[in-house]
């Protein structure tokens, strides 16, 4: 049994359907990446897992138990924490206050606390008392990741953590993802940066127009397969 599974999950915004019956499974300890173009449904899918967009109870199972439709504040207590698209830090709070808010979702100690976050991201310790808005984009992304980790989740969901960052900073952020996985946290991430996603993930799913078009291990997939699954076309 996988740690986290979706079963024919659908996401609607009123009459508009963004996700059409997707099955994804994530094993404990794995890093799984979802790739896909703008509007493919990646955030809609991740937000459903985080309890931000509604889904049916059986559409999501965590440790085999149905958790779909659980509100976000309870989902994090069940062990699913989200690093949201665009970071969504609290601008009127300091770095440390932003991190401490994440601990509200903690129900079990899996080893993540302020000291461990500062070990993972040393610059945040230096900036702890600064307002989060005074930080660079990469540092703000570190705060957003740290805040989610402070909940001590079973599964960390990351929505486009490379967005708007320079390539060298993206490398640093993904080095941290490797470290987070090495410390035993399961990661499900969404990415448009293909090389970042393929470099970090044990397995990849490609979404297009709300459906899975390809799945496999990065080393098994060809560039042409990925291009076809991503854009619906190929070089050939
Ligand atoms: N709140 C909303 N209300 C209505 N439609 C929405 C809403 N959020 C997303 N959509 C639509 O759902 C579809 C999937 O959007 P979603 O944001 O999940 O895609 P995405 O893969 O995350 O894209 P991106 O890479 O641009 O973040 C799109 O057609 C989008 O316009
Ligand atoms: Mg998105």
PDB file of C-alpha atoms in Angstrom, residues 1 10-11 30 42 45 55 57 70 125 130 149 153 166 200 212 216:
ATOM      1  CA  UNK A   1       0.000   0.000   0.000  1.00  0.00           C
ATOM      2  CA  UNK A  10     -11.588  15.052 -10.101  1.00  0.00           C
ATOM      3  CA  UNK A  11     -11.395  18.784  -9.423  1.00  0.00           C
ATOM      4  CA  UNK A  30       9.856   8.652  -2.413  1.00  0.00           C
ATOM      5  CA  UNK A  42      -0.997  20.569 -11.423  1.00  0.00           C
ATOM      6  CA  UNK A  45      -4.445  18.497  -8.098  1.00  0.00           C
ATOM      7  CA  UNK A  55     -12.638  16.305  -3.506  1.00  0.00           C
ATOM      8  CA  UNK A  57     -13.519  11.225   0.471  1.00  0.00           C
ATOM      9  CA  UNK A  70     -10.764  17.177   4.587  1.00  0.00           C
ATOM     10  CA  UNK A 125      18.815  32.047  11.040  1.00  0.00           C
ATOM     11  CA  UNK A 130      13.653  40.436   9.523  1.00  0.00           C
ATOM     12  CA  UNK A 149       8.224  21.367   7.255  1.00  0.00           C
ATOM     13  CA  UNK A 153       4.356  16.269   7.593  1.00  0.00           C
ATOM     14  CA  UNK A 166      17.645  32.159 -11.146  1.00  0.00           C
ATOM     15  CA  UNK A 200      14.995  15.386  -8.095  1.00  0.00           C
ATOM     16  CA  UNK A 212      -2.009  11.846 -16.854  1.00  0.00           C
ATOM     17  CA  UNK A 216       7.767   6.475 -15.226  1.00  0.00           C
TER      18      UNK A 216
END
